[in-house]
């Protein structure tokens, strides 16, 4: 498969790129800064320098053309203000989804956040973030041209992955290593039977591949 990842230099994205490259997939990561390119090459991914905050739909679609799947893993990141929650976590996700439709890439996986909700109340930065993610998710769900899956991990940690997770429509809150999020994403990209599902993810007792197969088609 050829898979294009938005936010290719993110902590989850770099892990995902290593997994996909190791299993023989062709993977490209969209990055904002040229100096990030070597990190992607070391992960086995092709770096694509493109700023999703200023690019057009046509420009992004050109990078997506010929891909078998697209993964939105970009984020404004900690320390960013409310404005970038809107321009990255919402607007860039919408742009990437529209570009996937234009490029004819049906399989589309979103890394969202537990608690994402377009109706989330509050004015703190994290409130704005959850609202932006929720609005982006709602937009993607409305695109019939995409076979979308939305993944909402719990509290992200840098602990070593265990390969054991809980993946359900509702899991309740809990931690999850970024290693395990990447492993689940690698399975989801390959499992179009999970299309149309919004899934929460925390650490658990079920092997990743079994967890993904158990929700597929539900």
PDB file of C-alpha atoms in Angstrom:
ATOM      1  CA  UNK A   1       0.000   0.000   0.000  1.00  0.00           C
ATOM      2  CA  UNK A   2       0.945   3.658  -0.396  1.00  0.00           C
ATOM      3  CA  UNK A   3      -0.060   5.651   2.667  1.00  0.00           C
ATOM      4  CA  UNK A   4       0.220   9.419   3.109  1.00  0.00           C
ATOM      5  CA  UNK A   5       0.332  10.821   6.642  1.00  0.00           C
ATOM      6  CA  UNK A   6      -0.443  14.436   7.524  1.00  0.00           C
ATOM      7  CA  UNK A   7       1.644  15.622  10.441  1.00  0.00           C
ATOM      8  CA  UNK A   8       4.424  13.272   9.434  1.00  0.00           C
ATOM      9  CA  UNK A   9       6.896  14.469  12.079  1.00  0.00           C
ATOM     10  CA  UNK A  10       4.542  13.969  15.026  1.00  0.00           C
ATOM     11  CA  UNK A  11       5.396  11.498  17.749  1.00  0.00           C
ATOM     12  CA  UNK A  12       2.674   9.047  16.726  1.00  0.00           C
ATOM     13  CA  UNK A  13       3.282   9.580  13.006  1.00  0.00           C
ATOM     14  CA  UNK A  14       7.007   8.751  13.211  1.00  0.00           C
ATOM     15  CA  UNK A  15       6.179   5.527  15.043  1.00  0.00           C
ATOM     16  CA  UNK A  16       3.523   4.689  12.453  1.00  0.00           C
ATOM     17  CA  UNK A  17       5.924   5.384   9.587  1.00  0.00           C
ATOM     18  CA  UNK A  18       8.458   2.934  11.049  1.00  0.00           C
ATOM     19  CA  UNK A  19       5.791   0.229  11.370  1.00  0.00           C
ATOM     20  CA  UNK A  20       4.429   0.722   7.856  1.00  0.00           C
ATOM     21  CA  UNK A  21       7.871   0.852   6.257  1.00  0.00           C
ATOM     22  CA  UNK A  22       8.958  -2.268   8.158  1.00  0.00           C
ATOM     23  CA  UNK A  23       6.037  -4.256   6.775  1.00  0.00           C
ATOM     24  CA  UNK A  24       6.806  -3.127   3.229  1.00  0.00           C
ATOM     25  CA  UNK A  25       4.322  -0.325   2.681  1.00  0.00           C
ATOM     26  CA  UNK A  26       5.288   2.818   0.809  1.00  0.00           C
ATOM     27  CA  UNK A  27       4.764   5.730   3.182  1.00  0.00           C
ATOM     28  CA  UNK A  28       4.986   9.493   2.760  1.00  0.00           C
ATOM     29  CA  UNK A  29       4.763  12.048   5.555  1.00  0.00           C
ATOM     30  CA  UNK A  30       3.636  15.636   5.049  1.00  0.00           C
ATOM     31  CA  UNK A  31       5.808  18.002   7.096  1.00  0.00           C
ATOM     32  CA  UNK A  32       5.922  21.773   7.511  1.00  0.00           C
ATOM     33  CA  UNK A  33       9.685  22.198   7.932  1.00  0.00           C
ATOM     34  CA  UNK A  34      12.353  20.917   5.559  1.00  0.00           C
ATOM     35  CA  UNK A  35      14.724  20.297   8.489  1.00  0.00           C
ATOM     36  CA  UNK A  36      12.397  17.507   9.658  1.00  0.00           C
ATOM     37  CA  UNK A  37      12.987  15.507   6.482  1.00  0.00           C
ATOM     38  CA  UNK A  38      15.920  13.426   7.737  1.00  0.00           C
ATOM     39  CA  UNK A  39      13.884  12.130  10.686  1.00  0.00           C
ATOM     40  CA  UNK A  40      11.266  10.844   8.253  1.00  0.00           C
ATOM     41  CA  UNK A  41      13.864   9.230   6.015  1.00  0.00           C
ATOM     42  CA  UNK A  42      15.313   7.452   9.053  1.00  0.00           C
ATOM     43  CA  UNK A  43      11.798   6.159   9.801  1.00  0.00           C
ATOM     44  CA  UNK A  44      11.554   4.818   6.251  1.00  0.00           C
ATOM     45  CA  UNK A  45       9.181   7.495   4.980  1.00  0.00           C
ATOM     46  CA  UNK A  46       9.343   9.890   2.053  1.00  0.00           C
ATOM     47  CA  UNK A  47       9.227  13.495   3.332  1.00  0.00           C
ATOM     48  CA  UNK A  48       6.784  15.835   1.617  1.00  0.00           C
ATOM     49  CA  UNK A  49       7.245  19.493   2.602  1.00  0.00           C
ATOM     50  CA  UNK A  50       3.867  21.251   2.551  1.00  0.00           C
ATOM     51  CA  UNK A  51       2.244  23.629   5.031  1.00  0.00           C
ATOM     52  CA  UNK A  52      -1.347  22.504   5.586  1.00  0.00           C
ATOM     53  CA  UNK A  53      -2.182  25.898   7.095  1.00  0.00           C
ATOM     54  CA  UNK A  54      -1.533  27.665   3.793  1.00  0.00           C
ATOM     55  CA  UNK A  55      -1.819  24.973   1.095  1.00  0.00           C
ATOM     56  CA  UNK A  56      -4.785  24.722  -1.276  1.00  0.00           C
ATOM     57  CA  UNK A  57      -6.975  21.657  -1.680  1.00  0.00           C
ATOM     58  CA  UNK A  58      -5.467  21.117  -5.134  1.00  0.00           C
ATOM     59  CA  UNK A  59      -1.913  21.209  -3.764  1.00  0.00           C
ATOM     60  CA  UNK A  60      -2.711  18.634  -1.091  1.00  0.00           C
ATOM     61  CA  UNK A  61      -4.705  16.460  -3.507  1.00  0.00           C
ATOM     62  CA  UNK A  62      -1.680  16.345  -5.813  1.00  0.00           C
ATOM     63  CA  UNK A  63       0.388  14.838  -2.963  1.00  0.00           C
ATOM     64  CA  UNK A  64      -2.373  12.333  -2.212  1.00  0.00           C
ATOM     65  CA  UNK A  65      -2.971  11.153  -5.751  1.00  0.00           C
ATOM     66  CA  UNK A  66      -2.224   7.458  -6.143  1.00  0.00           C
ATOM     67  CA  UNK A  67      -2.346   6.727  -2.407  1.00  0.00           C
ATOM     68  CA  UNK A  68      -4.312   3.773  -1.048  1.00  0.00           C
ATOM     69  CA  UNK A  69      -4.947   5.452   2.310  1.00  0.00           C
ATOM     70  CA  UNK A  70      -4.508   8.765   4.104  1.00  0.00           C
ATOM     71  CA  UNK A  71      -3.954   9.327   7.829  1.00  0.00           C
ATOM     72  CA  UNK A  72      -4.538  12.678   9.517  1.00  0.00           C
ATOM     73  CA  UNK A  73      -2.128  12.775  12.465  1.00  0.00           C
ATOM     74  CA  UNK A  74      -1.332  16.496  12.481  1.00  0.00           C
ATOM     75  CA  UNK A  75      -1.879  18.708  15.498  1.00  0.00           C
ATOM     76  CA  UNK A  76      -1.031  22.172  16.675  1.00  0.00           C
ATOM     77  CA  UNK A  77       0.671  20.573  19.668  1.00  0.00           C
ATOM     78  CA  UNK A  78       1.145  21.617  23.286  1.00  0.00           C
ATOM     79  CA  UNK A  79       1.979  25.251  23.825  1.00  0.00           C
ATOM     80  CA  UNK A  80       0.040  26.423  20.776  1.00  0.00           C
ATOM     81  CA  UNK A  81      -2.702  28.990  21.178  1.00  0.00           C
ATOM     82  CA  UNK A  82      -6.409  28.843  20.416  1.00  0.00           C
ATOM     83  CA  UNK A  83      -5.937  30.184  16.895  1.00  0.00           C
ATOM     84  CA  UNK A  84      -3.782  27.232  15.804  1.00  0.00           C
ATOM     85  CA  UNK A  85      -6.236  24.748  17.300  1.00  0.00           C
ATOM     86  CA  UNK A  86      -8.618  26.119  14.700  1.00  0.00           C
ATOM     87  CA  UNK A  87      -6.147  26.337  11.798  1.00  0.00           C
ATOM     88  CA  UNK A  88      -4.488  22.942  12.365  1.00  0.00           C
ATOM     89  CA  UNK A  89      -6.696  20.653  14.453  1.00  0.00           C
ATOM     90  CA  UNK A  90      -9.830  21.715  12.582  1.00  0.00           C
ATOM     91  CA  UNK A  91      -9.083  23.493   9.303  1.00  0.00           C
ATOM     92  CA  UNK A  92      -6.107  21.329   8.250  1.00  0.00           C
ATOM     93  CA  UNK A  93      -8.130  18.182   8.963  1.00  0.00           C
ATOM     94  CA  UNK A  94     -10.983  19.492   6.813  1.00  0.00           C
ATOM     95  CA  UNK A  95      -8.528  20.442   4.050  1.00  0.00           C
ATOM     96  CA  UNK A  96      -6.870  17.015   4.134  1.00  0.00           C
ATOM     97  CA  UNK A  97     -10.248  15.276   3.953  1.00  0.00           C
ATOM     98  CA  UNK A  98     -11.396  17.423   1.022  1.00  0.00           C
ATOM     99  CA  UNK A  99      -8.089  16.737  -0.737  1.00  0.00           C
ATOM    100  CA  UNK A 100      -8.508  12.985  -0.214  1.00  0.00           C
ATOM    101  CA  UNK A 101     -11.939  13.171  -1.825  1.00  0.00           C
ATOM    102  CA  UNK A 102     -10.525  15.169  -4.745  1.00  0.00           C
ATOM    103  CA  UNK A 103      -7.642  12.705  -5.181  1.00  0.00           C
ATOM    104  CA  UNK A 104      -9.966   9.691  -5.021  1.00  0.00           C
ATOM    105  CA  UNK A 105      -8.400   8.262  -1.846  1.00  0.00           C
ATOM    106  CA  UNK A 106     -11.233   6.512  -0.052  1.00  0.00           C
ATOM    107  CA  UNK A 107      -9.522   5.063   3.026  1.00  0.00           C
ATOM    108  CA  UNK A 108      -9.136   7.868   5.562  1.00  0.00           C
ATOM    109  CA  UNK A 109      -8.082   7.485   9.204  1.00  0.00           C
ATOM    110  CA  UNK A 110      -8.173  10.346  11.696  1.00  0.00           C
ATOM    111  CA  UNK A 111      -6.205  10.568  14.935  1.00  0.00           C
ATOM    112  CA  UNK A 112      -8.646  12.472  17.111  1.00  0.00           C
ATOM    113  CA  UNK A 113      -8.874  12.823  20.881  1.00  0.00           C
ATOM    114  CA  UNK A 114     -11.010  11.306  23.589  1.00  0.00           C
ATOM    115  CA  UNK A 115     -13.610  13.901  24.544  1.00  0.00           C
ATOM    116  CA  UNK A 116     -13.630  15.589  21.125  1.00  0.00           C
ATOM    117  CA  UNK A 117     -17.048  17.193  20.695  1.00  0.00           C
ATOM    118  CA  UNK A 118     -18.192  20.103  18.502  1.00  0.00           C
ATOM    119  CA  UNK A 119     -20.534  21.127  21.315  1.00  0.00           C
ATOM    120  CA  UNK A 120     -17.864  21.049  24.024  1.00  0.00           C
ATOM    121  CA  UNK A 121     -18.204  24.060  26.313  1.00  0.00           C
ATOM    122  CA  UNK A 122     -15.483  26.279  27.756  1.00  0.00           C
ATOM    123  CA  UNK A 123     -12.884  28.844  26.775  1.00  0.00           C
ATOM    124  CA  UNK A 124      -9.650  27.291  28.025  1.00  0.00           C
ATOM    125  CA  UNK A 125      -7.132  26.177  25.382  1.00  0.00           C
ATOM    126  CA  UNK A 126      -7.974  22.502  25.913  1.00  0.00           C
ATOM    127  CA  UNK A 127     -11.685  23.275  25.551  1.00  0.00           C
ATOM    128  CA  UNK A 128     -10.978  24.975  22.213  1.00  0.00           C
ATOM    129  CA  UNK A 129      -8.888  21.946  21.195  1.00  0.00           C
ATOM    130  CA  UNK A 130     -11.635  19.427  21.984  1.00  0.00           C
ATOM    131  CA  UNK A 131     -14.175  21.545  20.143  1.00  0.00           C
ATOM    132  CA  UNK A 132     -11.889  21.888  17.086  1.00  0.00           C
ATOM    133  CA  UNK A 133     -11.218  18.140  16.984  1.00  0.00           C
ATOM    134  CA  UNK A 134     -14.931  17.458  17.379  1.00  0.00           C
ATOM    135  CA  UNK A 135     -15.820  19.814  14.531  1.00  0.00           C
ATOM    136  CA  UNK A 136     -13.211  18.188  12.292  1.00  0.00           C
ATOM    137  CA  UNK A 137     -14.501  14.707  13.130  1.00  0.00           C
ATOM    138  CA  UNK A 138     -18.080  15.760  12.377  1.00  0.00           C
ATOM    139  CA  UNK A 139     -16.999  17.143   9.001  1.00  0.00           C
ATOM    140  CA  UNK A 140     -15.197  13.930   8.038  1.00  0.00           C
ATOM    141  CA  UNK A 141     -18.206  11.844   9.069  1.00  0.00           C
ATOM    142  CA  UNK A 142     -20.311  13.805   6.587  1.00  0.00           C
ATOM    143  CA  UNK A 143     -18.163  12.863   3.571  1.00  0.00           C
ATOM    144  CA  UNK A 144     -19.724   9.889   1.802  1.00  0.00           C
ATOM    145  CA  UNK A 145     -16.754   9.691  -0.574  1.00  0.00           C
ATOM    146  CA  UNK A 146     -14.476   8.574   2.310  1.00  0.00           C
ATOM    147  CA  UNK A 147     -14.253   5.223   4.068  1.00  0.00           C
ATOM    148  CA  UNK A 148     -13.325   6.958   7.311  1.00  0.00           C
ATOM    149  CA  UNK A 149     -12.381   5.657  10.728  1.00  0.00           C
ATOM    150  CA  UNK A 150     -11.874   8.049  13.641  1.00  0.00           C
ATOM    151  CA  UNK A 151      -9.554   6.934  16.444  1.00  0.00           C
ATOM    152  CA  UNK A 152      -9.768   8.692  19.815  1.00  0.00           C
ATOM    153  CA  UNK A 153      -6.895   7.684  22.086  1.00  0.00           C
ATOM    154  CA  UNK A 154      -6.909   8.316  25.815  1.00  0.00           C
ATOM    155  CA  UNK A 155      -4.056   9.969  27.719  1.00  0.00           C
ATOM    156  CA  UNK A 156      -0.927   9.544  25.579  1.00  0.00           C
ATOM    157  CA  UNK A 157       2.252   8.297  27.257  1.00  0.00           C
ATOM    158  CA  UNK A 158       5.802   7.539  26.142  1.00  0.00           C
ATOM    159  CA  UNK A 159       5.824   4.207  27.969  1.00  0.00           C
ATOM    160  CA  UNK A 160       6.910   1.233  25.890  1.00  0.00           C
ATOM    161  CA  UNK A 161       3.989  -0.310  24.049  1.00  0.00           C
ATOM    162  CA  UNK A 162       2.563  -3.563  25.325  1.00  0.00           C
ATOM    163  CA  UNK A 163       0.584  -4.495  22.215  1.00  0.00           C
ATOM    164  CA  UNK A 164      -2.444  -4.977  24.480  1.00  0.00           C
ATOM    165  CA  UNK A 165      -5.312  -2.531  24.140  1.00  0.00           C
ATOM    166  CA  UNK A 166      -8.985  -1.839  24.657  1.00  0.00           C
ATOM    167  CA  UNK A 167     -10.601  -0.576  21.441  1.00  0.00           C
ATOM    168  CA  UNK A 168     -14.322   0.102  21.558  1.00  0.00           C
ATOM    169  CA  UNK A 169     -16.922   2.736  20.755  1.00  0.00           C
ATOM    170  CA  UNK A 170     -16.711   3.758  24.425  1.00  0.00           C
ATOM    171  CA  UNK A 171     -13.849   2.706  26.669  1.00  0.00           C
ATOM    172  CA  UNK A 172     -13.879   5.315  29.409  1.00  0.00           C
ATOM    173  CA  UNK A 173     -10.745   7.297  30.147  1.00  0.00           C
ATOM    174  CA  UNK A 174      -7.300   5.790  30.575  1.00  0.00           C
ATOM    175  CA  UNK A 175      -3.693   5.971  29.368  1.00  0.00           C
ATOM    176  CA  UNK A 176      -2.294   4.525  26.160  1.00  0.00           C
ATOM    177  CA  UNK A 177       1.343   4.447  24.984  1.00  0.00           C
ATOM    178  CA  UNK A 178       1.991   6.188  21.664  1.00  0.00           C
ATOM    179  CA  UNK A 179       3.614   2.930  20.493  1.00  0.00           C
ATOM    180  CA  UNK A 180       0.264   1.177  20.827  1.00  0.00           C
ATOM    181  CA  UNK A 181      -1.647   3.997  19.132  1.00  0.00           C
ATOM    182  CA  UNK A 182       0.680   3.651  16.139  1.00  0.00           C
ATOM    183  CA  UNK A 183       0.221  -0.122  16.107  1.00  0.00           C
ATOM    184  CA  UNK A 184      -3.561   0.271  16.071  1.00  0.00           C
ATOM    185  CA  UNK A 185      -3.355   2.842  13.277  1.00  0.00           C
ATOM    186  CA  UNK A 186      -1.234   0.469  11.188  1.00  0.00           C
ATOM    187  CA  UNK A 187      -3.963  -2.166  11.531  1.00  0.00           C
ATOM    188  CA  UNK A 188      -6.803   0.291  10.877  1.00  0.00           C
ATOM    189  CA  UNK A 189      -5.239   1.568   7.656  1.00  0.00           C
ATOM    190  CA  UNK A 190      -5.341  -2.011   6.401  1.00  0.00           C
ATOM    191  CA  UNK A 191      -8.835  -2.825   7.709  1.00  0.00           C
ATOM    192  CA  UNK A 192     -11.471  -1.010   5.683  1.00  0.00           C
ATOM    193  CA  UNK A 193     -14.156  -3.017   7.508  1.00  0.00           C
ATOM    194  CA  UNK A 194     -13.739  -0.466  10.316  1.00  0.00           C
ATOM    195  CA  UNK A 195     -15.037   2.292   7.992  1.00  0.00           C
ATOM    196  CA  UNK A 196     -17.774   4.375   9.566  1.00  0.00           C
ATOM    197  CA  UNK A 197     -16.610   3.758  13.133  1.00  0.00           C
ATOM    198  CA  UNK A 198     -15.499   6.225  15.791  1.00  0.00           C
ATOM    199  CA  UNK A 199     -13.383   4.275  18.286  1.00  0.00           C
ATOM    200  CA  UNK A 200     -11.850   5.047  21.654  1.00  0.00           C
ATOM    201  CA  UNK A 201      -8.524   3.485  22.595  1.00  0.00           C
ATOM    202  CA  UNK A 202      -6.837   2.855  25.937  1.00  0.00           C
ATOM    203  CA  UNK A 203      -4.490   0.195  27.277  1.00  0.00           C
ATOM    204  CA  UNK A 204      -6.166  -3.130  27.889  1.00  0.00           C
ATOM    205  CA  UNK A 205      -5.742  -6.876  27.613  1.00  0.00           C
ATOM    206  CA  UNK A 206      -6.495  -7.635  23.955  1.00  0.00           C
ATOM    207  CA  UNK A 207      -3.757  -7.920  21.295  1.00  0.00           C
ATOM    208  CA  UNK A 208      -3.922  -5.073  18.763  1.00  0.00           C
ATOM    209  CA  UNK A 209      -4.761  -7.205  15.720  1.00  0.00           C
ATOM    210  CA  UNK A 210      -7.499  -9.065  17.620  1.00  0.00           C
ATOM    211  CA  UNK A 211      -8.947  -5.791  18.946  1.00  0.00           C
ATOM    212  CA  UNK A 212      -9.185  -4.302  15.449  1.00  0.00           C
ATOM    213  CA  UNK A 213     -10.719  -7.456  13.966  1.00  0.00           C
ATOM    214  CA  UNK A 214     -13.285  -7.586  16.779  1.00  0.00           C
ATOM    215  CA  UNK A 215     -14.657  -4.119  15.994  1.00  0.00           C
ATOM    216  CA  UNK A 216     -14.450  -4.462  12.203  1.00  0.00           C
ATOM    217  CA  UNK A 217     -17.845  -4.451  10.587  1.00  0.00           C
ATOM    218  CA  UNK A 218     -19.658  -3.373  13.770  1.00  0.00           C
TER     219      UNK A 218
END
